[in-house]
Coordinates of C-alpha atoms and ligand atoms in Angstrom, one line a residue:
X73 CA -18.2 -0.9 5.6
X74 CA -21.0 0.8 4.0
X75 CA -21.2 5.2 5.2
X76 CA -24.5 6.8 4.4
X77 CA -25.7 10.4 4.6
X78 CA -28.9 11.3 6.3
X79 CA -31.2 13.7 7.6
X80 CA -31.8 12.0 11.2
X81 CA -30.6 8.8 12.4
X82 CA -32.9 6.1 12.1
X83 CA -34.9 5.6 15.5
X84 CA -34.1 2.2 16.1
X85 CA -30.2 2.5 15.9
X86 CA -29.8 2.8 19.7
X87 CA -26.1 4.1 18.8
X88 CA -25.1 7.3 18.4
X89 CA -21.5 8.5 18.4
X90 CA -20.4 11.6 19.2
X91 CA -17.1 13.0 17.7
X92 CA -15.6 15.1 21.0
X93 CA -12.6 17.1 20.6
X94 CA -10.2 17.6 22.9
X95 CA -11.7 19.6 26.4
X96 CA -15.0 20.1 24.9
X97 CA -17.5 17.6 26.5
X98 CA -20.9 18.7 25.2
X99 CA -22.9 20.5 28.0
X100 CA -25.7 19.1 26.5
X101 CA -24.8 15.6 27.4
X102 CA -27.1 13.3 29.9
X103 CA -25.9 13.5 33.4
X104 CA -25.4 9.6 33.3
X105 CA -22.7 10.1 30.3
X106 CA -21.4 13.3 31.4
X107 CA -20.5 12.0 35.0
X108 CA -19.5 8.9 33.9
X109 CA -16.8 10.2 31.5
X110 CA -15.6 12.4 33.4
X111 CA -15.2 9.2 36.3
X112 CA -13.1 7.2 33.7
X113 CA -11.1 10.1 32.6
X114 CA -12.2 10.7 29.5
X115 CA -10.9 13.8 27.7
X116 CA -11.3 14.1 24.4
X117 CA -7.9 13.0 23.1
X118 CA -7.2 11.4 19.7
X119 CA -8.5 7.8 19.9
X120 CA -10.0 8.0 23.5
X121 CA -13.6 5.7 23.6
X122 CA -16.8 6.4 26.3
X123 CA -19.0 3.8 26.0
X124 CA -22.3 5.5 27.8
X125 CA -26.0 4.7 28.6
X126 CA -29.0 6.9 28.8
X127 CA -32.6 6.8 29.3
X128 CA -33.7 9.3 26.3
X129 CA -37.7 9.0 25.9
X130 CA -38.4 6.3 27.7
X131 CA -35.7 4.0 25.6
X132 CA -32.0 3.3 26.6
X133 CA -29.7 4.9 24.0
X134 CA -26.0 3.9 23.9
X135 CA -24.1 7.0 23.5
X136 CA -20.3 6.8 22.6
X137 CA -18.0 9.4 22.7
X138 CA -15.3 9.0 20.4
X139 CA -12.1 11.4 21.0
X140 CA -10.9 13.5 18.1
X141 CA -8.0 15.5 20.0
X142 CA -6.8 18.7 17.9
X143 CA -9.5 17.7 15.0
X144 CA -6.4 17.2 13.0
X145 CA -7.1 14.8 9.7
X146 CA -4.4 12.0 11.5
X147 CA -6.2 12.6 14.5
X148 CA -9.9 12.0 13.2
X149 CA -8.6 9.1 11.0
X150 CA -7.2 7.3 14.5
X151 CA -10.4 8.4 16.0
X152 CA -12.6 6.7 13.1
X153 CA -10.0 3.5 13.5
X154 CA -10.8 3.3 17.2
X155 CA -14.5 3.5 16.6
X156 CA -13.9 0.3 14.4
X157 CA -11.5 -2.0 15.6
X158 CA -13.6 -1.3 19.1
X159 CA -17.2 -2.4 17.5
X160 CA -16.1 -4.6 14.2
X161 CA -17.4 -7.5 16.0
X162 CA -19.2 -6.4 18.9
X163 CA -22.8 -8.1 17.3
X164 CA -23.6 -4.2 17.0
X165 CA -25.0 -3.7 12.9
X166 CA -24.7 -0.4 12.6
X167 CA -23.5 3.2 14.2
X168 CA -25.0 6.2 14.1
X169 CA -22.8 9.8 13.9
X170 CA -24.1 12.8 15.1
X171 CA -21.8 15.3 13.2
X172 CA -24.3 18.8 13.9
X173 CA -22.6 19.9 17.3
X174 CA -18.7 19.1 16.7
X175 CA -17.6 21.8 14.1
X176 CA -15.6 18.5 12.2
X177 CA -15.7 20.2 8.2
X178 CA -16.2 18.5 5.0
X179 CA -12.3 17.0 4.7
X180 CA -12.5 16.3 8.6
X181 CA -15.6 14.6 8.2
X182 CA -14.0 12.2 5.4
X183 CA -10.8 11.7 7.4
X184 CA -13.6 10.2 10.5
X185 CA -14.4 7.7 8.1
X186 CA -11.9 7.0 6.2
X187 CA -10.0 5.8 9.4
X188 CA -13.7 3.9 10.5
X189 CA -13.4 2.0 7.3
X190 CA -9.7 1.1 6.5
X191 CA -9.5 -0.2 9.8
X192 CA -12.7 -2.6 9.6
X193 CA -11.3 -3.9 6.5
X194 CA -10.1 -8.1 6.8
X195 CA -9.8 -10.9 5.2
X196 CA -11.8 -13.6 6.3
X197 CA -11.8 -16.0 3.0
X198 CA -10.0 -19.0 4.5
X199 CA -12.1 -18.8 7.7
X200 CA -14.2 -21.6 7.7
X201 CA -14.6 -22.2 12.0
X202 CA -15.0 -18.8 13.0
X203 CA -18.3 -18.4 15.5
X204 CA -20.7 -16.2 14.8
X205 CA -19.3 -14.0 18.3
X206 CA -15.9 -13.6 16.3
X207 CA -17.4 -13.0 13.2
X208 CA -17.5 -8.7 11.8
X209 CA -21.2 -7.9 12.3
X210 CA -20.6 -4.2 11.9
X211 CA -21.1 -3.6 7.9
X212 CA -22.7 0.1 8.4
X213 CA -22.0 4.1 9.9
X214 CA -25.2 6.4 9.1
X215 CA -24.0 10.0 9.5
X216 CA -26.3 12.9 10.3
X217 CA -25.2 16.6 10.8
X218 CA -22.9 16.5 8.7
X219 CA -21.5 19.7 6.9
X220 CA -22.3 20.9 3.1
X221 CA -19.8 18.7 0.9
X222 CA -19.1 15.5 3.1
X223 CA -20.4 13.6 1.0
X224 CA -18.4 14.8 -2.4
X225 CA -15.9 14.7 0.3
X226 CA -16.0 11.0 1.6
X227 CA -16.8 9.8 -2.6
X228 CA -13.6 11.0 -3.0
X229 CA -11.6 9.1 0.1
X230 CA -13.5 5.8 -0.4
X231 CA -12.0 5.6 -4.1
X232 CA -8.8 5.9 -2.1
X233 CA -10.2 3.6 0.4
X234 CA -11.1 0.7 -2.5
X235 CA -7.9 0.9 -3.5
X236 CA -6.2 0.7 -0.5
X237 CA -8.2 -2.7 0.1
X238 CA -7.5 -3.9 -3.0
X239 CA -3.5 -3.9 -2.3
X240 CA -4.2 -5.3 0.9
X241 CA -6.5 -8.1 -0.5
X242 CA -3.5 -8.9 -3.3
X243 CA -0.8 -8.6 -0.4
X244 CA -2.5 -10.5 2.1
X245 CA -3.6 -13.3 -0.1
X246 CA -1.1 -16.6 -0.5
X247 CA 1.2 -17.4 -3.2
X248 CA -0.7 -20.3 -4.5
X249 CA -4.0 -18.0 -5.2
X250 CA -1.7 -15.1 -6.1
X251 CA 0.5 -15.7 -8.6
X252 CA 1.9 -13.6 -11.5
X253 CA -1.0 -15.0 -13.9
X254 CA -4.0 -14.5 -11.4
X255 CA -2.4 -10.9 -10.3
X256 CA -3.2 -9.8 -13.5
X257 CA -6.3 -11.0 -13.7
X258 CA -7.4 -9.5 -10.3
X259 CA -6.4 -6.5 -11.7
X260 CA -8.5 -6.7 -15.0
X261 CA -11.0 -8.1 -12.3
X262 CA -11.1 -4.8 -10.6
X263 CA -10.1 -2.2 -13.1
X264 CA -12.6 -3.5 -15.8
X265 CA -15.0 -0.3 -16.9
X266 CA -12.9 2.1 -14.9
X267 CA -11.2 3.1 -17.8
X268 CA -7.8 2.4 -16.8
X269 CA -6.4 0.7 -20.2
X270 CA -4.5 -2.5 -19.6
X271 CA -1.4 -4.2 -21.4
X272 CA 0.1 -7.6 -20.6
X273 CA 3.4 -8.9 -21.2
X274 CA 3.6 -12.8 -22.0
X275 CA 7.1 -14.9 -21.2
X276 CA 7.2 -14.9 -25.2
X277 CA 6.8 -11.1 -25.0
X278 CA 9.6 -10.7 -22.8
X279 CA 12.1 -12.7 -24.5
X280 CA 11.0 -11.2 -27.5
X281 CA 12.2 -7.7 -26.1
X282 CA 15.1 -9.0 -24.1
X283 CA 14.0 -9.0 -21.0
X284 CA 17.2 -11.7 -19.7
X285 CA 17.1 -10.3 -16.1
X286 CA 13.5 -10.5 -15.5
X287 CA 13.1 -13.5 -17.0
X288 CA 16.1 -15.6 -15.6
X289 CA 14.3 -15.2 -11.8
X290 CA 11.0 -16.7 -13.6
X291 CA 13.2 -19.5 -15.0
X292 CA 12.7 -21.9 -11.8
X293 CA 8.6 -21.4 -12.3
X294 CA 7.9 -23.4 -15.3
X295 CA 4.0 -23.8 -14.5
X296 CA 3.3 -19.9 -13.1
X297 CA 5.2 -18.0 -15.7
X298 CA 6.1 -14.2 -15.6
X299 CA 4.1 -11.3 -16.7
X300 CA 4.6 -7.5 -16.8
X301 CA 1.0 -5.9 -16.4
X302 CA 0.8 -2.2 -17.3
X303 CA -2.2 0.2 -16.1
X304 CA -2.8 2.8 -17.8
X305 CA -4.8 6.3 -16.7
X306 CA -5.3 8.8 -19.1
X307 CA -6.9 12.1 -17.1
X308 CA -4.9 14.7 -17.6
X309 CA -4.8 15.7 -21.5
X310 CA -1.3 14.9 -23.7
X311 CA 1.3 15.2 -20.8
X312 CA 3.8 13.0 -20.1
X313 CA 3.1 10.2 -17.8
X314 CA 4.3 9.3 -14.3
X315 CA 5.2 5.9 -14.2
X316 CA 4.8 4.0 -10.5
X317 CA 6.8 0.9 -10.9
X318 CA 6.2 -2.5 -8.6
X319 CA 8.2 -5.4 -7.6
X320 CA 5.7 -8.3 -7.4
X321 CA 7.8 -11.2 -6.7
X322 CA 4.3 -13.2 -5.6
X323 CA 6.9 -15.5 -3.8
X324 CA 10.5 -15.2 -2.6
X325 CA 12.1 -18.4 -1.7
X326 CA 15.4 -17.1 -2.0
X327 CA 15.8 -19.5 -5.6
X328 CA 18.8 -21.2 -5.4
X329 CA 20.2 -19.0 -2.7
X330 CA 17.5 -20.0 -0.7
X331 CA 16.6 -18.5 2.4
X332 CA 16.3 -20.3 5.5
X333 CA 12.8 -22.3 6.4
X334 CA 12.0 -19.6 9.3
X335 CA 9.3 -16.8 8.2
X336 CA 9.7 -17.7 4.7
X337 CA 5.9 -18.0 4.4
X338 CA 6.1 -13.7 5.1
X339 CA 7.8 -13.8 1.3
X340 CA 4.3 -14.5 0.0
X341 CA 4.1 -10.5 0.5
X342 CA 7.2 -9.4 -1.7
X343 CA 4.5 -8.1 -3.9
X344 CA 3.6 -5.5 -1.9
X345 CA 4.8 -2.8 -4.1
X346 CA 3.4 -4.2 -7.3
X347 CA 0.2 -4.4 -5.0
X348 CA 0.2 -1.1 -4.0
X349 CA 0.9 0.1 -7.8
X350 CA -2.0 -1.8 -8.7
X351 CA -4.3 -0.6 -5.9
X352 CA -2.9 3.3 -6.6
X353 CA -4.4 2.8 -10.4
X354 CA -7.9 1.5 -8.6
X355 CA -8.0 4.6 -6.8
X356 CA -7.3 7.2 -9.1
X357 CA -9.1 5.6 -12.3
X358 CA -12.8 5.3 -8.9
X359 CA -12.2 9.2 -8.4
X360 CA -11.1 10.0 -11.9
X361 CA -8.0 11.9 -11.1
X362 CA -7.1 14.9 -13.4
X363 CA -3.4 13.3 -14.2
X364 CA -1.3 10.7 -16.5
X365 CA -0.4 7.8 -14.2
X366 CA 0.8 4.5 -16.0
X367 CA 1.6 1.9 -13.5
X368 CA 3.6 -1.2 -14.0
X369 CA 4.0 -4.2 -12.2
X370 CA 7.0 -7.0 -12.6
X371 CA 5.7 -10.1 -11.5
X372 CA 7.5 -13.7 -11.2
X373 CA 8.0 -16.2 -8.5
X374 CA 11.9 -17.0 -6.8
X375 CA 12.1 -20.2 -7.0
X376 CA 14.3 -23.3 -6.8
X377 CA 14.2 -25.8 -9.2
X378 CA 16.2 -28.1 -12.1
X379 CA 15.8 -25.1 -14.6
X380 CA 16.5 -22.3 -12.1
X381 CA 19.2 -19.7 -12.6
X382 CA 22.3 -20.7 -11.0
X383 CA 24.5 -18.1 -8.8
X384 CA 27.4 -17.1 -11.4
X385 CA 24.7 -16.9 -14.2
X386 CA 25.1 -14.2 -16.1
X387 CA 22.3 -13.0 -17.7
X388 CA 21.6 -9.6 -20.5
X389 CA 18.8 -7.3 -19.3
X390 CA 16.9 -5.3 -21.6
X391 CA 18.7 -2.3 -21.6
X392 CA 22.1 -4.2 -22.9
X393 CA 23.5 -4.4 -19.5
X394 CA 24.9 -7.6 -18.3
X395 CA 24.2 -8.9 -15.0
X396 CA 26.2 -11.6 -13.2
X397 CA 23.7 -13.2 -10.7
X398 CA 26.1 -13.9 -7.2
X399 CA 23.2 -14.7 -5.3
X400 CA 19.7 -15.2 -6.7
X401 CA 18.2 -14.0 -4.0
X402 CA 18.6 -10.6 -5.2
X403 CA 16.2 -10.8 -7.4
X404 CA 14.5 -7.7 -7.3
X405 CA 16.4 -5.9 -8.7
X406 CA 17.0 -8.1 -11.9
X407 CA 12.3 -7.8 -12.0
X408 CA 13.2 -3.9 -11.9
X409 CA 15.6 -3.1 -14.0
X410 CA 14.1 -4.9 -17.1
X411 CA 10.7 -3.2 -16.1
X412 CA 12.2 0.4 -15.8
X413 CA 13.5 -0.4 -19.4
X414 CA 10.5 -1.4 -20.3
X415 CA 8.4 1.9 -19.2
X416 CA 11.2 3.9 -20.2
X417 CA 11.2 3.0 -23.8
X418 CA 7.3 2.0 -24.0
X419 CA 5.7 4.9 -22.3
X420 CA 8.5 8.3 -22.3
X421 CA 7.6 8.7 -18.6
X422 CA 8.3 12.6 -17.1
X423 CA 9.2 10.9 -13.6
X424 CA 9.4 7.2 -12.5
X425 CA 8.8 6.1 -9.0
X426 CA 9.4 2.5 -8.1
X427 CA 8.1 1.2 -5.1
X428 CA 9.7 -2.7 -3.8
X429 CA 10.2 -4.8 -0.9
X430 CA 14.0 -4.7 -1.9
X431 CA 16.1 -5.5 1.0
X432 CA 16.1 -6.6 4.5
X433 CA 18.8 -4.1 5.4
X434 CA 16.5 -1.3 5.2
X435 CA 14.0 -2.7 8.1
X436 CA 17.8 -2.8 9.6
X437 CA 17.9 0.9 9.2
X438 CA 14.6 2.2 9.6
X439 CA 12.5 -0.5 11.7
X440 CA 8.6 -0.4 10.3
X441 CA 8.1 3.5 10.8
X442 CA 9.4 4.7 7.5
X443 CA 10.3 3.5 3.8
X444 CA 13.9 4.0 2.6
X445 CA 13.5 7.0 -0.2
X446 CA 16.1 7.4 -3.1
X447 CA 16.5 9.6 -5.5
X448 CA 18.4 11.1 -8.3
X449 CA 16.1 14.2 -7.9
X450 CA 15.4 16.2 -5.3
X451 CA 12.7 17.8 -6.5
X452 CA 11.0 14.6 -6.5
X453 CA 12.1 13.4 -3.4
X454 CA 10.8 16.2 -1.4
X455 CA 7.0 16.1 -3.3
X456 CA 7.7 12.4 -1.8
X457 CA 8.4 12.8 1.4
X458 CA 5.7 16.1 1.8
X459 CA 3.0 13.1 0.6
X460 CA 4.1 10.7 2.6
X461 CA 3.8 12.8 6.0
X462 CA 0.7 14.3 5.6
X463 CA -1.1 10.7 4.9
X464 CA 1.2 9.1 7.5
X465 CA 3.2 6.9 5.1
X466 CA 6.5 8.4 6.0
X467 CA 9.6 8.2 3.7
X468 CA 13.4 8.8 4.9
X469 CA 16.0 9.7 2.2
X470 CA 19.1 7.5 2.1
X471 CA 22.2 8.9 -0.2
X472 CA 23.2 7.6 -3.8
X473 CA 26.7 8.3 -4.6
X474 CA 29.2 6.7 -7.4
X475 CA 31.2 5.1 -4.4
X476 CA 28.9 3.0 -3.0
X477 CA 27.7 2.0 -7.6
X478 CA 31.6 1.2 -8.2
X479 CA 30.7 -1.4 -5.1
X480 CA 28.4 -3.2 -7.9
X481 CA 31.2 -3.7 -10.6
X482 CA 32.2 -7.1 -11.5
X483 CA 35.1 -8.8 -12.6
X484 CA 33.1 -10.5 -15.5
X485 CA 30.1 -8.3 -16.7
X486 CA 29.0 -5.5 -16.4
X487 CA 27.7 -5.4 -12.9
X488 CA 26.7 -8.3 -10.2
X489 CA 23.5 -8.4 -9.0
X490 CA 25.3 -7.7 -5.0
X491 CA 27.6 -5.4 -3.4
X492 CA 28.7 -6.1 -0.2
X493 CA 27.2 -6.9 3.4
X494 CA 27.3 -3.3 4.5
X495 CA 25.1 -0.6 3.2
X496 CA 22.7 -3.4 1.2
X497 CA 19.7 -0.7 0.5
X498 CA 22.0 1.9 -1.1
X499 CA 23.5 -0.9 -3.4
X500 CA 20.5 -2.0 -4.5
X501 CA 19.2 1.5 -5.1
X502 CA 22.2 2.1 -7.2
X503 CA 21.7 -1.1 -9.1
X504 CA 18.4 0.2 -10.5
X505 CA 20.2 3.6 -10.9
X506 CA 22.0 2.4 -13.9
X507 CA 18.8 1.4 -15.8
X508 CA 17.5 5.2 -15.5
X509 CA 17.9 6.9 -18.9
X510 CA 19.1 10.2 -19.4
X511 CA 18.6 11.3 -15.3
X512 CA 15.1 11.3 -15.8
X513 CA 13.3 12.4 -12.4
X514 CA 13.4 8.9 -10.3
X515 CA 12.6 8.0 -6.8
X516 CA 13.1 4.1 -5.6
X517 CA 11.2 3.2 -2.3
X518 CA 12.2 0.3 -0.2
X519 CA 9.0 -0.4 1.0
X520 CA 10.0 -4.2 2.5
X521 CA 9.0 -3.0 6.8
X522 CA 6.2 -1.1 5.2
X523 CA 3.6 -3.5 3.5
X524 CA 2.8 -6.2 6.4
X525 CA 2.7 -5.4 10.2
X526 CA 2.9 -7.6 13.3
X527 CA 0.7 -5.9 15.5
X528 CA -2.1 -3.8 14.6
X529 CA -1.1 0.6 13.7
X530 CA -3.5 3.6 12.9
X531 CA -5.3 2.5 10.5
X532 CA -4.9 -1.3 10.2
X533 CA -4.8 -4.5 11.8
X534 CA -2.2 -7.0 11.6
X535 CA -1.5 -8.2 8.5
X536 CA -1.5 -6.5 5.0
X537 CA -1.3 -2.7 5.6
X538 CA -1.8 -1.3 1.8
X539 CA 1.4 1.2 2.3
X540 CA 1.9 3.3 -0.5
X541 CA -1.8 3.6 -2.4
X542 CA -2.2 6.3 -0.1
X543 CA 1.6 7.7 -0.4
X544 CA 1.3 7.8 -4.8
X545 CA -2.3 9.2 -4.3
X546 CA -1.6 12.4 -2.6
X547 CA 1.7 12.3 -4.7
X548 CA -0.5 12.9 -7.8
X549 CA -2.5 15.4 -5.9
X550 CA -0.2 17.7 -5.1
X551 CA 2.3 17.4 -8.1
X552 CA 0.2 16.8 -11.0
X553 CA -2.8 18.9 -9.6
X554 CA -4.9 15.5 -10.4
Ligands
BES33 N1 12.4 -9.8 -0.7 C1 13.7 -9.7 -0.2 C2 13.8 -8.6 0.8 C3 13.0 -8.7 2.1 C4 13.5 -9.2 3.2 C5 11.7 -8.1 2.1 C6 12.8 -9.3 4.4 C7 11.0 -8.2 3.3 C8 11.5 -8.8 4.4 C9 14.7 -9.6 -1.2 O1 14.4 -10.2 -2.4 C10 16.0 -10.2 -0.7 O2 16.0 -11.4 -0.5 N2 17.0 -9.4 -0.5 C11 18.2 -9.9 0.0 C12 19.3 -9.2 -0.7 C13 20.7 -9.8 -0.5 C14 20.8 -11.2 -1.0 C15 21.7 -8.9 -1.1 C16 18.3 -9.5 1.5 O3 17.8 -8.4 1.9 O4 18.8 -10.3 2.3
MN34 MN1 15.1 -12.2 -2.4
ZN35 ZN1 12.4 -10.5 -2.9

């Protein structure tokens, strides 16, 4: 979706929208539109849509009055989503948005259209039958009116925007296009000239450094073999880094443990938090954030096979640490811990925050409305959970405690790779707890209800959502002043 600035709209747009917040129809408004909004109730509230006709100059306009309730950014980003998912494929080209008479500032007019444009994003790739009624033909908004600094203002939110697509576009793509070696090269793809450094860790790389955990998931993938990819963005002087950490496990069968043949096809998306890690590095590298970000991602496939890892494996993680693998299915963890080594010793990060679809216990706990948040920190947690609710990415802190980590000793090594049935998102959060050095500032986030959704929410449609680009974006606005 392509927003432009200008002076008027262009006469033959025919559509003009009209940003109307709550109670304040325009008295300026043709009878015909007045009246008729007014007939179907409409008042202004968040998300509310009046599709209305007049005769202006001897033409018919279409005049559309799009409800921006309190003129809240949540509310103007629902608004902007409405105004999309209503016309995306309604034959209609472009919009045009009259901005002068609704008192939406700079930041308010962004948040219009950043909600207009995440929620006309889709994939359409595979699509080869669609007819041309059910194909997008809206590509285009043209704003006019619009106060001093919108457009600095929207620059800014579509960097966040690109990156937000470009976690969707890894996440919603399938495991045989997206696989550890083609994730990283989507990523050099992308991040190419931005000046986001990149570093790549081979199979042979990995053994090299001892990387046993990491590598014994990979084991069953002979012909897509692992990789770490690191990101780095250097805008913000000599400071000390914050690492964001992903789990890209670009397909979960289970391995050996294998999951049952019912919505495995949805484990094609247990990269989401390596995608959203790779799409948070698009965005701050496209608005050139003030800040020291590295990101990581951990990817392998789970998979079954004659060279698999067995359940009862035990295998020696980076850090020294033995693992012994109980079910391979866990294998999450075993990407994580290896790659939290790895940033730790590699890149002497000031805080860590690792984002994974970890566990199906914590859509148990939490449903699709929030991400399980834990910490060693609460400093950390709280910066979190502040950035999380005012984008709408909400967080929910979940305890750590050395009960439920003695629940992870094992008769053999040094820990197993499961706990027991209950409390299955604490035990994995405490699993990667003992790869954090020196209680350096950490924050896991169990992201697994967050990063695909069944029915279509605020600001996407079904599908791939881009959770957490957004989340880690205003994280390193408000913490790192970047
Ligand atoms: N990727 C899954 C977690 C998951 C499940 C994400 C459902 C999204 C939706 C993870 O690797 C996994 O399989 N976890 C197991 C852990 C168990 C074996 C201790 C789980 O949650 O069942
Ligand atoms: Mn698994
Ligand atoms: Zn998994």
């Amino acid at each position: 979706m392509k927003i432009t600035f200008a002076e008027s709209l262009p006469a033959d747009l025919r559509a003009t929208v009209l940003p109307v917040g709550e109670g304040a129809l325009p008295d300026t408004l043709p009878a015909t539109v007045r009246d008729g909004a007014k007939a179907s109730r409409f008042a202004g509230k968040a998300g509310q849509l009046f599709d209305g006709f007049a005769e202006v100059d001897g033409t018919v306009q279409q005049i559309v009055l799009l409800g921006t309730g309190k003129g809240d950014a949540s509310s103007l980003e629902r608004a902007g989503a409405v105004l999309s998912a209503k016309y995306l494929t309604s034959g209609k080209k472009a919009l045009g948005m009259d901005l002068s008479a609704t008192g939406i500032d700079a930041s308010g007019a962004a948040a219009l259209l950043l909600g207009a444009r995440l929620r006309a994003w889709r994939i359409d790739t595979y699509r080869t039958t669609l007819k041309d009624e059910q194909k997008p033909s809206l590509t285009e908004i043209v704003v006019t009116g619009a106060p001093a600094g919108s457009e600095a203002a929207w620059d800014d939110a579509a960097a966040v925007a690109t990156g937000v697509e470009f976690t969707r576009e890894l996440v919603s793509e399938p495991a045989n296009t997206i696989y550890p070696e083609t994730f990283v090269e989507r990523c050099k793809a992308r991040l190419e000239g931005s000046g986001v450094e990149i570093t790549v860790l081979t199979v042979d790389d990995m053994a090299r450094l001892g990387m046993g955990a990491l590598l014994g998931v990979g084991q069953g993938s002979i012909d897509r073999p692992a990789r770490i990819i690191a990101m780095q963005w250097k805008g913000g002087g000599d400071e000390a880094p914050v690492a964001f950490v992903g789990k890209g496990v670009t397909f979960d069968s289970g391995g050996i443990s294998i999951k049952p043949a019912a919505g495995m096809e949805e484990m094609k998306w247990d990269m989401g938090g390596a995608g959203a890690v790779a799409g948070t590095m698009l965005a701050l590298a496209k608005r050139k954030a003030k800040a020291n970000v590295v990101g990581i991602c951990g990817l392998t496939e789970n998979m079954p096979d004659g060279n698999a890892q067995r359940p009862g494996d035990i295998v020696k993680s980076m850090s020294g640490q033995t693992i012994e693998v109980i079910n391979t299915d866990a294998e999450g963890r075993l990407v994580l811990c290896d790659a939290l080594t790895w940033v730790q010793q590699t890149f002497k990060p000031a805080k860590i925050v690792d984002l994974a679809t970890l566990t199906g216990a914590i859509l148990i706990s939490l449903g699709k409305e929030h991400a399980g948040l834990f910490s060693n920190n609460d400093e950390l947690s709280e910066a979190l959970t502040a950035a999380g609710k005012s984008v709408g990415e909400k967080l929910w802190r979940f305890p750590l405690a050395p009960e439920y980590d003695k629940l992870l000793d094992s008769q053999i090594a040094d820990m197993k790779n499961v706990g027991p049935r209950f409390g299955g998102s604490i035990t994995a959060a405490q699993f990667l707890q003992r790869f954090i050095q020196n209680d350096t500032p950490w924050a896991h986030l169990d992201v697994a209800g967050m990063v695909w959704a069944d029915k279509p929410g605020a600001t996407w449609d079904k599908g791939a959502t881009g959770y957490g680009v957004r989340l880690l974006d205003r994280f390193v606005r408000d913490t790192l002043k970047g």
